[in-house]
Amino acid sequence: MLSPEYYEGCADQILSLYEQLENDVISDIIRRMMKTGKVTESAKHQAEILQNAGLFYDDILRIIARNTDATSQHVRTLFEDAGVEAVNFDNEIYRENGETPVDIRQSPAMRQTLEAGYRKTLGNMKNLTMTTAVTSQTAYVNACNQAYMQVASGAFSYQEAIKMAIKKTAENGAMVLYPSGHQERIDVAVRRAVLTGVGQTCKKIGEMNAEESECDIMEITAHSGARPDHAKWQGQLVSLSGRNAGRVIEGKKVLSLRQIGYGKGDGFGGWNCRHDWFPFFEGYSKPVYSDDDLKRLDEKNIEYNGKKYSEYEISQIQRRYEREIRAAKREQTAFRTAVQEANDPELKQVMQDSLNYANDTVKRKQAKMRDFISQTGQSRDYFREQNYGNFQSSIDYMSRFTPKYSDQKKITTGTINMHVKKVSNSRFDMFTDIDVDRKNKAVRLTEKNLLAIQDKLPKGFEMPPVAVVDFNKHHINPYAIGGYDKYTGIMYFNSQYDTREKVLDFVNKSKGHFANTTEYAPFLHELGHKYYEDSIKRLAISKNMSYNNVKKEIDRKIYDYIESKGGNFFAEENLSGYANIGYEHNDYTEIIAECFSVRNDNLIAKEILSLLE
């Protein structure tokens, strides 16, 4: 069984990549608008638009292909995690009732169902996103035409016309086009495709598991704010074969699959359905949901601005505020791109003024959200507020991750000897102190942040073993947040920094010290040290040279590059204080670590990293 909360967030990791696609599309449209320059005569204007539109269509196809490839593995992982989690939950019930539980990894039929669901969902997503090229091309042509007509009519200045066209482009964003002609925002379409695909696959696996254990009755989950036609059967019992339909068990009348619409788009397991089911054994199981429980799901017991709301109503208010923040951030991204691309000083100032206003709008919307959270006590979902133009994201898709531990080992490096235990359910080779509990925040935070950045890492880069330990306890510099030991190849993180706020406070307490100012900065910085070491070792092998000679060669390249750009303070002005310290002390691993942390957003960082290739 998967909870409604699991369904609510299951697509977040994938959506972050599609948000990036949307940002790429918007920024590319705007860059082309800024390069069009001043509007001239109609014929030349139309020729330029048609020529650029053709190139733009190809570019969008390339962006989509890149993002879809990156997403494939996420979809596969998502389905495997969901399938295992659903079966594991059901297996606990089967064990309690003397049945032999099913191992999904040893059931060919269940694995085939999981694989089929994965391929079906990924196929739907690819079909949807391929339509983005068409709608984005149209958005570009329409935006340029709008600017041209406004200037040609004499009603607006050149700068004002482009400003309004950019704003409209940001508002529209990237859309998907359905065969019916209906258009929808890409995040809405992808969320529906993933949520529905995962749900249908896991419900089918749950049904197969029940049939193998000869369990005919399932209990359906319930959640607040269910659609009226779903509210009629949530929390009820259902017969898989139909032979028990109509009977009353534990005060509940058993329904048939037809009565809950199983297999139909608007029924159980249909579009956006967050319900699930789990086995119910007559004579042993007790209903999870009483009639009173179901009635209480929609009680108006949360106060906001002097009025009472139900949990569902409050969630809808929060979703609305999140949409407003995302829209404001799209506009912010659009005008930031326009400022960077504008060559005309007068136009650049208009765009800067618009960017300043967009920045203020984001702050006002976020302040409104903070007040809402303070009044209602809801959890703020930063993922839903993000517009993924760069690393500044906060993806909280780890809410269901609870660390589990297994083997203990001893780590020895230099004068340090520490006893640690393995985090057995981590997706990484992770260890932590032997005395931490299953709710350890530092382990959870490290898992979440490493998952969030792993798709941004260079192709072929391998994540090192990770030790999340108390630096003070092991006599490591207690003021440090992390470190990378090139001799053992282990990356360390100080468990004292166990919240996003603590990490951000460390990163930003000395302004300009880190090139990357997000919560991912320390993780990327330490991985940058490994990237530096990997590059030296790889080159040493390919050139049949010693480690030290290759290191000298690489360091000389970095030194010469910085010297050619002016030397003193170049690294600080274009990268960070850390990078400048590395330059001044001939500690070039620090320069590479800082470049690695911003390599997708900083041209200087890209040029320096290219010296290692």
Coordinates of C-alpha atoms in Angstrom, one line a residue:
M1 CA 0.0 0.0 0.0
L2 CA 1.2 3.5 -0.8
S3 CA -0.1 6.5 1.2
P4 CA -1.8 9.5 -0.4
E5 CA 1.3 11.5 0.8
Y6 CA 3.6 9.2 -1.2
Y7 CA 1.5 9.8 -4.4
E8 CA 1.5 13.5 -3.7
G9 CA 5.3 13.7 -3.9
C10 CA 6.3 10.8 -6.0
A11 CA 6.8 12.8 -9.2
D12 CA 8.8 15.6 -7.6
Q13 CA 12.3 14.4 -8.6
I14 CA 11.2 13.9 -12.2
L15 CA 9.4 17.2 -12.3
S16 CA 12.5 19.1 -11.3
L17 CA 14.0 18.0 -14.7
Y18 CA 10.9 19.0 -16.6
E19 CA 10.9 22.4 -14.7
Q20 CA 14.5 22.8 -16.1
L21 CA 13.2 22.0 -19.5
E22 CA 10.5 24.7 -19.2
N23 CA 13.2 27.2 -18.0
D24 CA 15.4 26.3 -20.9
V25 CA 12.5 26.9 -23.3
I26 CA 11.5 30.3 -21.8
S27 CA 15.1 31.5 -21.6
D28 CA 15.8 30.4 -25.3
I29 CA 12.7 32.3 -26.5
I30 CA 13.8 35.4 -24.7
R31 CA 17.4 35.3 -25.8
R32 CA 16.2 35.1 -29.4
M33 CA 13.8 38.0 -28.9
M34 CA 16.6 40.1 -27.4
K35 CA 18.9 39.2 -30.4
T36 CA 16.2 40.3 -32.9
G37 CA 17.1 43.8 -32.0
K38 CA 15.1 46.8 -33.1
V39 CA 12.0 46.1 -35.2
T40 CA 12.6 47.1 -38.8
E41 CA 10.3 46.8 -41.9
S42 CA 7.7 44.1 -41.9
A43 CA 9.2 41.9 -44.6
K44 CA 12.6 41.7 -43.0
H45 CA 11.0 41.1 -39.6
Q46 CA 8.9 38.2 -40.9
A47 CA 11.9 36.7 -42.6
E48 CA 14.0 36.8 -39.5
I49 CA 11.2 35.3 -37.4
L50 CA 10.7 32.4 -39.8
Q51 CA 14.4 31.7 -40.1
N52 CA 14.9 31.8 -36.3
A53 CA 11.8 29.8 -35.7
G54 CA 13.2 26.9 -37.8
L55 CA 16.4 26.9 -35.8
F56 CA 14.5 27.3 -32.6
Y57 CA 12.4 24.2 -33.3
D58 CA 15.5 22.1 -33.7
D59 CA 17.0 23.6 -30.5
I60 CA 13.9 22.7 -28.5
L61 CA 13.9 19.1 -29.9
R62 CA 17.5 18.9 -28.7
I63 CA 16.7 20.2 -25.2
I64 CA 13.8 17.8 -24.9
A65 CA 15.9 14.8 -26.0
R66 CA 18.5 15.7 -23.4
N67 CA 16.0 16.0 -20.6
T68 CA 14.0 12.9 -21.5
D69 CA 17.1 10.8 -21.5
A70 CA 18.0 12.2 -18.1
T71 CA 14.6 11.4 -16.8
S72 CA 14.4 7.7 -17.9
Q73 CA 16.4 6.4 -15.0
H74 CA 14.4 8.4 -12.5
V75 CA 11.2 6.9 -13.7
R76 CA 12.6 3.4 -13.5
T77 CA 13.9 4.0 -9.9
L78 CA 10.6 5.6 -8.9
F79 CA 8.6 2.5 -10.1
E80 CA 11.0 0.1 -8.4
D81 CA 10.9 2.0 -5.1
A82 CA 7.1 2.2 -5.2
G83 CA 6.7 -1.4 -6.1
V84 CA 9.0 -2.7 -3.3
E85 CA 7.4 -0.3 -0.8
A86 CA 3.9 -1.4 -1.6
V87 CA 4.6 -5.1 -1.5
N88 CA 6.6 -4.7 1.8
F89 CA 3.7 -3.1 3.5
D90 CA 1.3 -5.8 2.3
N91 CA 3.7 -8.5 3.3
E92 CA 3.6 -7.5 6.9
I93 CA -0.2 -8.1 6.9
Y94 CA 0.4 -11.5 5.1
R95 CA 2.9 -12.6 7.8
E96 CA 0.5 -11.7 10.6
N97 CA -2.0 -14.0 9.0
G98 CA 0.3 -16.9 8.5
E99 CA 0.8 -16.4 4.7
T100 CA 4.2 -16.6 3.0
P101 CA 5.0 -13.1 1.8
V102 CA 6.0 -12.4 -1.8
D103 CA 9.5 -11.0 -2.7
I104 CA 8.8 -8.8 -5.7
R105 CA 12.4 -9.3 -6.9
Q106 CA 11.8 -13.0 -7.2
S107 CA 8.4 -12.8 -8.9
P108 CA 8.8 -12.7 -12.7
A109 CA 5.1 -11.7 -13.1
M110 CA 5.4 -8.8 -10.7
R111 CA 8.7 -7.6 -12.2
Q112 CA 7.1 -7.7 -15.7
T113 CA 4.1 -5.7 -14.4
L114 CA 6.5 -3.1 -12.9
E115 CA 8.5 -2.9 -16.1
A116 CA 5.4 -2.6 -18.3
G117 CA 4.1 0.2 -16.1
Y118 CA 7.5 2.0 -16.3
R119 CA 7.6 1.8 -20.1
K120 CA 4.0 2.9 -20.5
T121 CA 4.5 6.0 -18.2
L122 CA 7.8 7.0 -19.8
G123 CA 6.2 6.6 -23.2
N124 CA 3.4 8.9 -22.2
M125 CA 5.8 11.5 -20.8
K126 CA 7.9 11.5 -24.0
N127 CA 4.8 11.9 -26.2
L128 CA 3.7 14.9 -24.1
T129 CA 7.1 16.6 -24.0
M130 CA 7.6 16.2 -27.8
T131 CA 4.6 18.5 -28.3
T132 CA 6.5 21.2 -26.3
A133 CA 8.6 22.0 -29.3
V134 CA 5.6 22.9 -31.4
T135 CA 3.9 25.1 -28.7
S136 CA 7.2 26.7 -27.8
Q137 CA 7.9 27.6 -31.5
T138 CA 4.5 29.2 -31.6
A139 CA 5.2 31.1 -28.4
Y140 CA 8.3 32.6 -29.9
V141 CA 6.6 33.7 -33.2
N142 CA 3.6 35.1 -31.2
A143 CA 5.8 37.0 -28.8
C144 CA 7.9 38.6 -31.6
N145 CA 4.7 39.4 -33.5
Q146 CA 3.2 41.0 -30.4
A147 CA 6.2 43.2 -29.9
Y148 CA 6.3 44.2 -33.6
M149 CA 2.6 45.1 -33.8
Q150 CA 2.8 47.2 -30.6
V151 CA 5.7 49.2 -31.9
A152 CA 4.3 49.5 -35.5
S153 CA 1.0 50.9 -34.1
G154 CA 2.9 53.6 -32.3
A155 CA 1.2 52.7 -29.1
F156 CA 4.3 51.5 -27.3
S157 CA 8.0 52.1 -27.3
Y158 CA 10.4 49.4 -28.4
Q159 CA 11.5 48.7 -24.9
E160 CA 7.9 48.6 -23.5
A161 CA 6.8 46.2 -26.2
I162 CA 9.6 43.7 -25.6
K163 CA 9.0 44.0 -21.9
M164 CA 5.4 43.0 -22.2
A165 CA 6.2 40.2 -24.7
I166 CA 8.8 38.8 -22.2
K167 CA 6.3 38.9 -19.4
K168 CA 3.7 37.1 -21.5
T169 CA 6.2 34.4 -22.5
A170 CA 7.1 33.9 -18.8
E171 CA 3.4 33.6 -17.9
N172 CA 2.7 31.0 -20.5
G173 CA 5.8 28.9 -19.9
A174 CA 6.2 25.6 -21.7
M175 CA 2.9 23.9 -22.5
V176 CA 2.0 20.4 -23.8
L177 CA -0.5 19.9 -26.6
Y178 CA -2.9 16.9 -26.3
P179 CA -4.5 15.3 -29.4
S180 CA -7.8 16.9 -28.5
G181 CA -6.2 20.4 -28.8
H182 CA -6.2 21.0 -25.1
Q183 CA -3.1 22.7 -23.8
E184 CA -1.7 22.3 -20.3
R185 CA 1.3 23.4 -18.3
I186 CA 4.1 20.8 -18.5
D187 CA 4.4 20.3 -14.8
V188 CA 0.7 19.5 -14.5
A189 CA 0.8 17.0 -17.4
V190 CA 4.0 15.3 -16.1
R191 CA 2.7 15.0 -12.6
R192 CA -0.5 13.4 -13.8
A193 CA 1.3 11.0 -16.0
V194 CA 3.7 9.8 -13.3
L195 CA 1.2 9.7 -10.4
T196 CA -1.3 7.8 -12.5
G197 CA 1.3 5.4 -13.9
V198 CA 2.9 4.6 -10.5
G199 CA -0.6 4.2 -8.9
Q200 CA -1.9 1.8 -11.6
T201 CA 1.2 -0.3 -11.5
C202 CA 1.4 -0.7 -7.8
K203 CA -2.4 -1.4 -7.5
K204 CA -1.9 -4.2 -10.1
I205 CA 1.0 -5.6 -8.1
G206 CA -1.1 -5.5 -4.9
E207 CA -3.8 -7.3 -6.7
M208 CA -1.4 -10.0 -7.9
N209 CA 0.1 -10.4 -4.4
A210 CA -3.4 -10.9 -3.0
E211 CA -4.4 -13.5 -5.5
E212 CA -1.2 -15.5 -4.9
S213 CA -2.1 -15.5 -1.2
E214 CA -5.7 -16.3 -1.9
C215 CA -6.9 -13.1 -0.3
D216 CA -10.1 -11.9 -1.9
I217 CA -10.9 -8.8 0.1
M218 CA -9.0 -5.5 0.0
E219 CA -9.4 -2.4 2.1
I220 CA -9.1 1.0 0.3
T221 CA -7.2 3.9 1.8
A222 CA -8.9 7.2 2.5
H223 CA -7.8 10.8 2.5
S224 CA -9.3 14.3 3.0
G225 CA -10.6 16.2 0.0
A226 CA -11.4 13.1 -2.1
R227 CA -13.5 13.7 -5.2
P228 CA -17.2 13.2 -4.5
D229 CA -17.4 10.0 -6.6
H230 CA -14.3 8.7 -4.9
A231 CA -15.4 9.6 -1.4
K232 CA -18.3 7.1 -1.8
W233 CA -15.9 4.1 -1.7
Q234 CA -12.8 5.3 0.1
G235 CA -12.2 3.5 3.4
Q236 CA -14.4 0.6 2.3
L237 CA -13.9 -3.1 1.5
V238 CA -13.9 -4.5 -2.0
S239 CA -13.9 -8.0 -3.3
L240 CA -11.4 -8.8 -6.1
S241 CA -13.4 -11.8 -7.5
G242 CA -16.8 -10.3 -6.7
R243 CA -17.9 -13.4 -4.8
N244 CA -17.9 -11.5 -1.5
A245 CA -19.6 -8.4 -2.9
G246 CA -22.8 -7.4 -1.1
R247 CA -21.8 -9.1 2.2
V248 CA -21.4 -7.0 5.4
I249 CA -18.1 -7.6 7.2
E250 CA -17.2 -5.7 10.3
G251 CA -20.1 -3.3 9.7
K252 CA -19.0 -2.5 6.1
K253 CA -20.8 -3.6 3.0
V254 CA -18.3 -5.2 0.6
L255 CA -18.2 -3.5 -2.9
S256 CA -17.3 -5.0 -6.3
L257 CA -14.5 -3.7 -8.6
R258 CA -17.2 -2.3 -10.9
Q259 CA -18.6 -0.2 -8.0
I260 CA -15.3 1.5 -7.4
G261 CA -14.6 2.0 -11.1
Y262 CA -11.4 0.0 -11.1
G263 CA -9.8 0.1 -14.6
K264 CA -11.6 3.3 -15.6
G265 CA -10.0 6.7 -15.9
D266 CA -12.3 8.4 -13.4
G267 CA -12.4 5.5 -10.9
F268 CA -10.1 3.8 -8.4
G269 CA -6.5 3.8 -9.8
G270 CA -7.5 6.3 -12.6
W271 CA -6.3 9.8 -13.4
N272 CA -4.5 11.4 -10.4
C273 CA -6.0 8.9 -8.0
R274 CA -4.1 8.9 -4.7
H275 CA -6.0 6.0 -3.2
D276 CA -4.5 2.5 -2.7
W277 CA -5.5 -0.8 -1.2
F278 CA -4.1 -3.5 1.1
P279 CA -5.2 -7.0 2.0
F280 CA -8.0 -7.6 4.5
F281 CA -8.4 -11.1 6.1
E282 CA -11.9 -11.8 7.4
G283 CA -11.9 -12.9 11.0
Y284 CA -8.4 -11.4 11.6
S285 CA -8.3 -7.9 10.2
K286 CA -10.1 -4.9 11.6
P287 CA -11.1 -2.0 9.4
V288 CA -8.6 0.9 9.6
Y289 CA -11.3 3.5 8.9
S290 CA -14.5 3.8 11.0
D291 CA -17.5 5.8 9.8
D292 CA -16.6 8.5 12.2
D293 CA -13.0 8.6 10.9
L294 CA -14.3 9.1 7.4
K295 CA -16.6 11.9 8.5
R296 CA -13.7 13.7 10.3
L297 CA -11.6 13.8 7.2
D298 CA -13.3 16.9 6.0
E299 CA -14.0 18.7 9.3
K300 CA -13.3 22.4 9.1
N301 CA -10.8 22.6 12.0
I302 CA -7.9 24.7 10.7
E303 CA -8.1 28.5 11.2
Y304 CA -6.7 30.9 8.7
N305 CA -7.3 34.7 8.7
G306 CA -10.2 34.2 11.1
K307 CA -12.0 31.5 9.1
K308 CA -12.2 27.7 9.6
Y309 CA -11.1 25.4 6.7
S310 CA -10.9 21.6 6.2
E311 CA -7.5 20.0 5.6
Y312 CA -8.3 19.7 1.9
E313 CA -9.4 23.4 1.6
I314 CA -6.2 24.5 3.3
S315 CA -4.1 22.3 1.0
Q316 CA -5.8 24.0 -2.0
I317 CA -5.0 27.5 -0.6
Q318 CA -1.4 26.4 -0.2
R319 CA -1.3 25.0 -3.8
R320 CA -2.6 28.4 -5.0
Y321 CA 0.1 30.3 -3.1
E322 CA 2.8 27.9 -4.5
R323 CA 1.5 28.5 -8.1
E324 CA 1.8 32.2 -7.5
I325 CA 5.3 31.9 -6.3
R326 CA 6.3 29.7 -9.2
A327 CA 4.7 32.2 -11.7
A328 CA 6.6 35.1 -10.0
K329 CA 9.9 33.1 -10.3
R330 CA 9.3 32.4 -13.9
E331 CA 8.9 36.1 -14.6
Q332 CA 12.1 36.7 -12.5
T333 CA 14.0 34.2 -14.6
A334 CA 12.7 35.7 -17.8
F335 CA 13.8 39.3 -16.9
R336 CA 17.1 38.0 -15.5
T337 CA 17.8 36.4 -18.9
A338 CA 16.7 39.6 -20.7
V339 CA 19.1 41.7 -18.6
Q340 CA 22.0 39.4 -19.5
E341 CA 21.2 39.4 -23.2
A342 CA 20.3 43.0 -23.8
N343 CA 22.9 45.1 -25.7
D344 CA 21.1 48.4 -25.9
P345 CA 21.7 50.4 -22.6
E346 CA 18.3 51.9 -22.6
L347 CA 16.6 48.5 -23.1
K348 CA 18.9 46.9 -20.5
Q349 CA 17.8 49.5 -17.9
V350 CA 14.1 48.8 -18.6
M351 CA 14.7 45.1 -18.2
Q352 CA 16.7 45.7 -15.0
D353 CA 13.8 47.8 -13.6
S354 CA 11.4 45.0 -14.5
L355 CA 13.7 42.4 -12.8
N356 CA 13.8 44.5 -9.6
Y357 CA 10.0 44.6 -9.6
A358 CA 9.9 40.8 -10.2
N359 CA 12.3 40.3 -7.3
D360 CA 10.1 42.3 -5.0
T361 CA 7.1 40.3 -6.2
V362 CA 8.8 37.0 -5.3
K363 CA 9.6 38.4 -1.8
R364 CA 6.0 39.5 -1.3
K365 CA 4.6 36.1 -2.3
Q366 CA 7.0 34.3 -0.1
A367 CA 6.1 36.5 2.8
K368 CA 2.5 35.7 2.3
M369 CA 3.3 32.0 2.3
R370 CA 5.3 32.3 5.5
D371 CA 2.3 34.0 7.2
F372 CA 0.0 31.2 5.9
I373 CA 2.4 28.5 7.3
S374 CA 2.6 30.4 10.6
Q375 CA -1.2 30.6 11.0
T376 CA -2.1 27.1 9.9
G377 CA 0.9 25.0 11.1
Q378 CA 1.2 23.3 7.6
S379 CA 4.6 22.1 6.3
R380 CA 6.1 24.3 3.7
D381 CA 6.8 22.3 0.5
Y382 CA 9.7 24.3 -1.0
F383 CA 9.8 21.9 -4.0
R384 CA 6.5 23.2 -5.3
E385 CA 7.7 26.8 -5.1
Q386 CA 10.8 26.3 -7.2
N387 CA 11.4 27.4 -10.7
Y388 CA 14.4 25.2 -11.6
G389 CA 16.7 27.5 -13.5
N390 CA 19.8 26.4 -11.5
F391 CA 20.9 24.5 -8.4
Q392 CA 18.8 26.7 -6.1
S393 CA 16.2 24.1 -5.4
S394 CA 15.0 22.4 -2.3
I395 CA 13.5 19.1 -3.3
D396 CA 11.9 17.4 -0.3
Y397 CA 11.2 14.0 -1.8
M398 CA 12.9 12.2 1.1
S399 CA 10.0 12.6 3.6
R400 CA 9.5 8.8 3.5
F401 CA 13.2 7.9 3.9
T402 CA 14.0 6.4 7.3
P403 CA 17.6 5.2 7.7
K404 CA 18.3 1.6 8.4
Y405 CA 21.6 0.3 9.6
S406 CA 23.6 -2.9 9.2
D407 CA 27.3 -3.8 9.2
Q408 CA 29.8 -2.0 11.4
K409 CA 33.3 -1.1 10.3
K410 CA 36.4 0.8 11.3
I411 CA 37.7 3.8 9.3
T412 CA 41.3 4.7 9.7
T413 CA 42.8 7.8 8.1
G414 CA 45.9 9.6 9.5
T415 CA 45.6 9.7 13.2
I416 CA 41.8 9.2 13.1
N417 CA 40.2 5.9 14.0
M418 CA 36.4 5.8 13.9
H419 CA 33.8 3.1 14.3
V420 CA 30.8 3.5 12.0
K421 CA 27.8 1.5 10.8
K422 CA 26.5 1.3 7.2
V423 CA 23.2 3.0 6.2
S424 CA 21.9 -0.1 4.5
N425 CA 18.9 1.5 2.6
S426 CA 20.9 4.5 1.3
R427 CA 21.3 4.7 -2.5
F428 CA 24.9 5.6 -1.8
D429 CA 27.8 3.9 0.0
M430 CA 27.0 5.8 3.3
F431 CA 28.2 5.3 6.9
T432 CA 27.4 7.1 10.1
D433 CA 28.3 7.0 13.8
I434 CA 27.3 3.7 15.6
D435 CA 25.2 5.5 18.2
V436 CA 22.8 7.4 15.9
D437 CA 19.1 6.4 15.7
R438 CA 16.8 5.8 12.7
K439 CA 15.5 9.3 12.7
N440 CA 18.9 10.9 12.4
K441 CA 18.4 14.2 10.6
A442 CA 22.0 14.5 9.3
V443 CA 21.8 11.2 7.5
R444 CA 18.4 12.1 6.0
L445 CA 19.6 15.5 4.9
T446 CA 22.8 14.0 3.3
E447 CA 20.7 11.4 1.5
K448 CA 18.3 14.0 0.2
N449 CA 21.0 16.4 -1.0
L450 CA 23.1 13.8 -2.7
L451 CA 20.0 12.5 -4.5
A452 CA 19.1 16.1 -5.6
I453 CA 22.5 16.8 -7.2
Q454 CA 23.5 13.4 -8.6
D455 CA 21.9 14.1 -12.0
K456 CA 23.8 17.3 -12.3
L457 CA 27.2 15.5 -12.0
P458 CA 29.4 14.9 -15.0
K459 CA 28.8 11.8 -17.0
G460 CA 30.8 8.9 -15.6
F461 CA 31.5 10.6 -12.3
E462 CA 31.2 8.1 -9.4
M463 CA 29.9 9.2 -6.0
P464 CA 32.5 8.3 -3.3
P465 CA 31.8 6.5 0.0
V466 CA 30.2 9.0 2.4
A467 CA 30.7 9.2 6.2
V468 CA 28.2 11.4 8.1
V469 CA 29.9 11.7 11.5
D470 CA 30.3 14.0 14.5
F471 CA 33.5 15.9 13.7
N472 CA 34.0 17.0 17.3
K473 CA 33.6 13.5 18.6
H474 CA 36.3 12.2 16.3
H475 CA 38.7 15.1 16.8
I476 CA 38.2 16.5 13.3
N477 CA 38.0 20.3 13.0
P478 CA 34.6 20.9 14.6
Y479 CA 34.2 24.2 12.6
A480 CA 34.4 22.4 9.3
I481 CA 31.2 21.2 7.5
G482 CA 32.9 18.6 5.3
G483 CA 36.0 17.2 3.8
Y484 CA 37.4 14.8 1.2
D485 CA 40.2 12.4 2.0
K486 CA 42.1 11.6 -1.2
Y487 CA 43.9 8.7 0.4
T488 CA 40.8 6.7 1.5
G489 CA 38.5 8.2 -1.1
I490 CA 35.9 9.0 1.6
M491 CA 33.8 12.2 1.7
Y492 CA 33.0 13.4 5.2
F493 CA 30.1 15.5 6.5
N494 CA 29.8 17.0 9.9
S495 CA 26.6 15.6 11.5
Q496 CA 26.2 18.8 13.5
Y497 CA 24.9 20.5 10.4
D498 CA 21.7 18.5 10.3
T499 CA 19.2 21.0 8.8
R500 CA 19.0 23.0 5.6
E501 CA 19.1 26.2 7.6
K502 CA 22.3 25.3 9.4
V503 CA 24.0 24.4 6.1
L504 CA 22.8 27.7 4.5
D505 CA 24.0 29.7 7.5
F506 CA 27.4 28.1 7.2
V507 CA 27.6 28.8 3.5
N508 CA 26.5 32.4 3.7
K509 CA 28.0 33.5 7.0
S510 CA 31.1 34.8 5.1
K511 CA 29.6 36.5 2.0
G512 CA 31.5 35.5 -1.2
H513 CA 33.4 32.6 0.5
F514 CA 31.5 30.0 -1.5
A515 CA 30.8 30.4 -5.3
N516 CA 27.6 28.3 -4.9
T517 CA 25.3 29.8 -2.2
T518 CA 22.7 27.0 -2.0
E519 CA 22.4 24.2 0.5
Y520 CA 24.2 21.9 -2.0
A521 CA 27.5 24.0 -1.9
P522 CA 29.4 22.0 0.7
F523 CA 28.5 18.7 -1.0
L524 CA 29.4 19.9 -4.5
H525 CA 32.6 21.5 -3.1
E526 CA 33.8 18.2 -1.6
L527 CA 32.9 16.3 -4.7
G528 CA 34.9 18.8 -6.7
H529 CA 38.0 17.7 -4.7
K530 CA 37.3 14.1 -5.9
Y531 CA 36.9 15.4 -9.5
Y532 CA 40.3 17.0 -9.2
E533 CA 41.9 13.8 -7.9
D534 CA 40.1 11.6 -10.5
S535 CA 41.3 13.9 -13.3
I536 CA 45.0 13.6 -12.2
K537 CA 44.8 9.8 -11.8
R538 CA 43.0 9.4 -15.2
L539 CA 45.6 11.5 -17.0
A540 CA 48.5 9.8 -15.2
I541 CA 47.3 6.4 -16.6
S542 CA 46.6 7.7 -20.1
K543 CA 50.0 9.4 -20.3
N544 CA 51.9 6.8 -18.4
M545 CA 53.2 9.5 -16.0
S546 CA 53.5 9.7 -12.3
Y547 CA 50.8 11.2 -10.2
N548 CA 53.0 14.1 -9.0
N549 CA 54.2 15.0 -12.5
V550 CA 50.6 15.1 -13.8
K551 CA 49.5 17.2 -10.8
K552 CA 52.2 19.7 -11.6
E553 CA 51.1 19.9 -15.2
I554 CA 47.5 20.5 -14.3
D555 CA 48.3 23.0 -11.6
R556 CA 50.5 24.9 -14.0
K557 CA 47.7 25.1 -16.5
I558 CA 45.4 26.5 -13.9
Y559 CA 48.0 29.0 -12.6
D560 CA 48.8 30.2 -16.2
Y561 CA 45.1 30.7 -17.0
I562 CA 44.5 32.8 -13.9
E563 CA 47.7 34.8 -14.5
S564 CA 46.6 35.5 -18.1
K565 CA 43.3 36.9 -16.7
G566 CA 45.1 39.4 -14.4
G567 CA 46.2 37.2 -11.5
N568 CA 45.4 38.8 -8.1
F569 CA 41.7 38.8 -7.2
F570 CA 40.6 37.4 -10.5
A571 CA 39.6 34.1 -8.8
E572 CA 37.8 36.0 -6.0
E573 CA 35.9 38.3 -8.4
N574 CA 34.9 35.6 -10.8
L575 CA 34.5 32.6 -8.5
S576 CA 34.9 33.0 -4.7
G577 CA 37.0 33.7 -1.7
Y578 CA 37.8 30.0 -1.3
A579 CA 39.1 29.9 -4.9
N580 CA 41.3 33.0 -4.3
I581 CA 42.8 31.4 -1.2
G582 CA 43.6 28.3 -3.3
Y583 CA 45.3 30.5 -5.9
E584 CA 47.3 32.4 -3.3
H585 CA 48.5 29.3 -1.5
N586 CA 49.1 27.2 -4.7
D587 CA 46.3 24.8 -3.4
Y588 CA 44.6 24.3 -6.8
T589 CA 42.3 21.6 -5.6
E590 CA 40.3 24.4 -3.8
I591 CA 40.0 26.3 -7.1
I592 CA 38.7 23.1 -8.9
A593 CA 36.3 22.4 -6.0
E594 CA 34.7 25.8 -6.3
C595 CA 34.6 25.6 -10.1
F596 CA 32.9 22.2 -9.8
S597 CA 30.2 23.6 -7.6
V598 CA 29.0 26.2 -10.2
R599 CA 30.2 24.6 -13.4
N600 CA 26.8 24.8 -15.1
D601 CA 26.3 28.5 -14.2
N602 CA 29.7 30.1 -14.5
L603 CA 31.7 30.6 -17.7
I604 CA 35.0 31.0 -15.9
A605 CA 34.4 27.8 -14.0
K606 CA 33.7 25.9 -17.2
E607 CA 36.9 27.2 -18.8
I608 CA 39.1 26.2 -15.8
L609 CA 37.5 22.7 -15.6
S610 CA 38.2 22.2 -19.3
L611 CA 41.9 22.4 -18.5
L612 CA 41.5 19.0 -16.7
E613 CA 40.1 17.2 -19.7

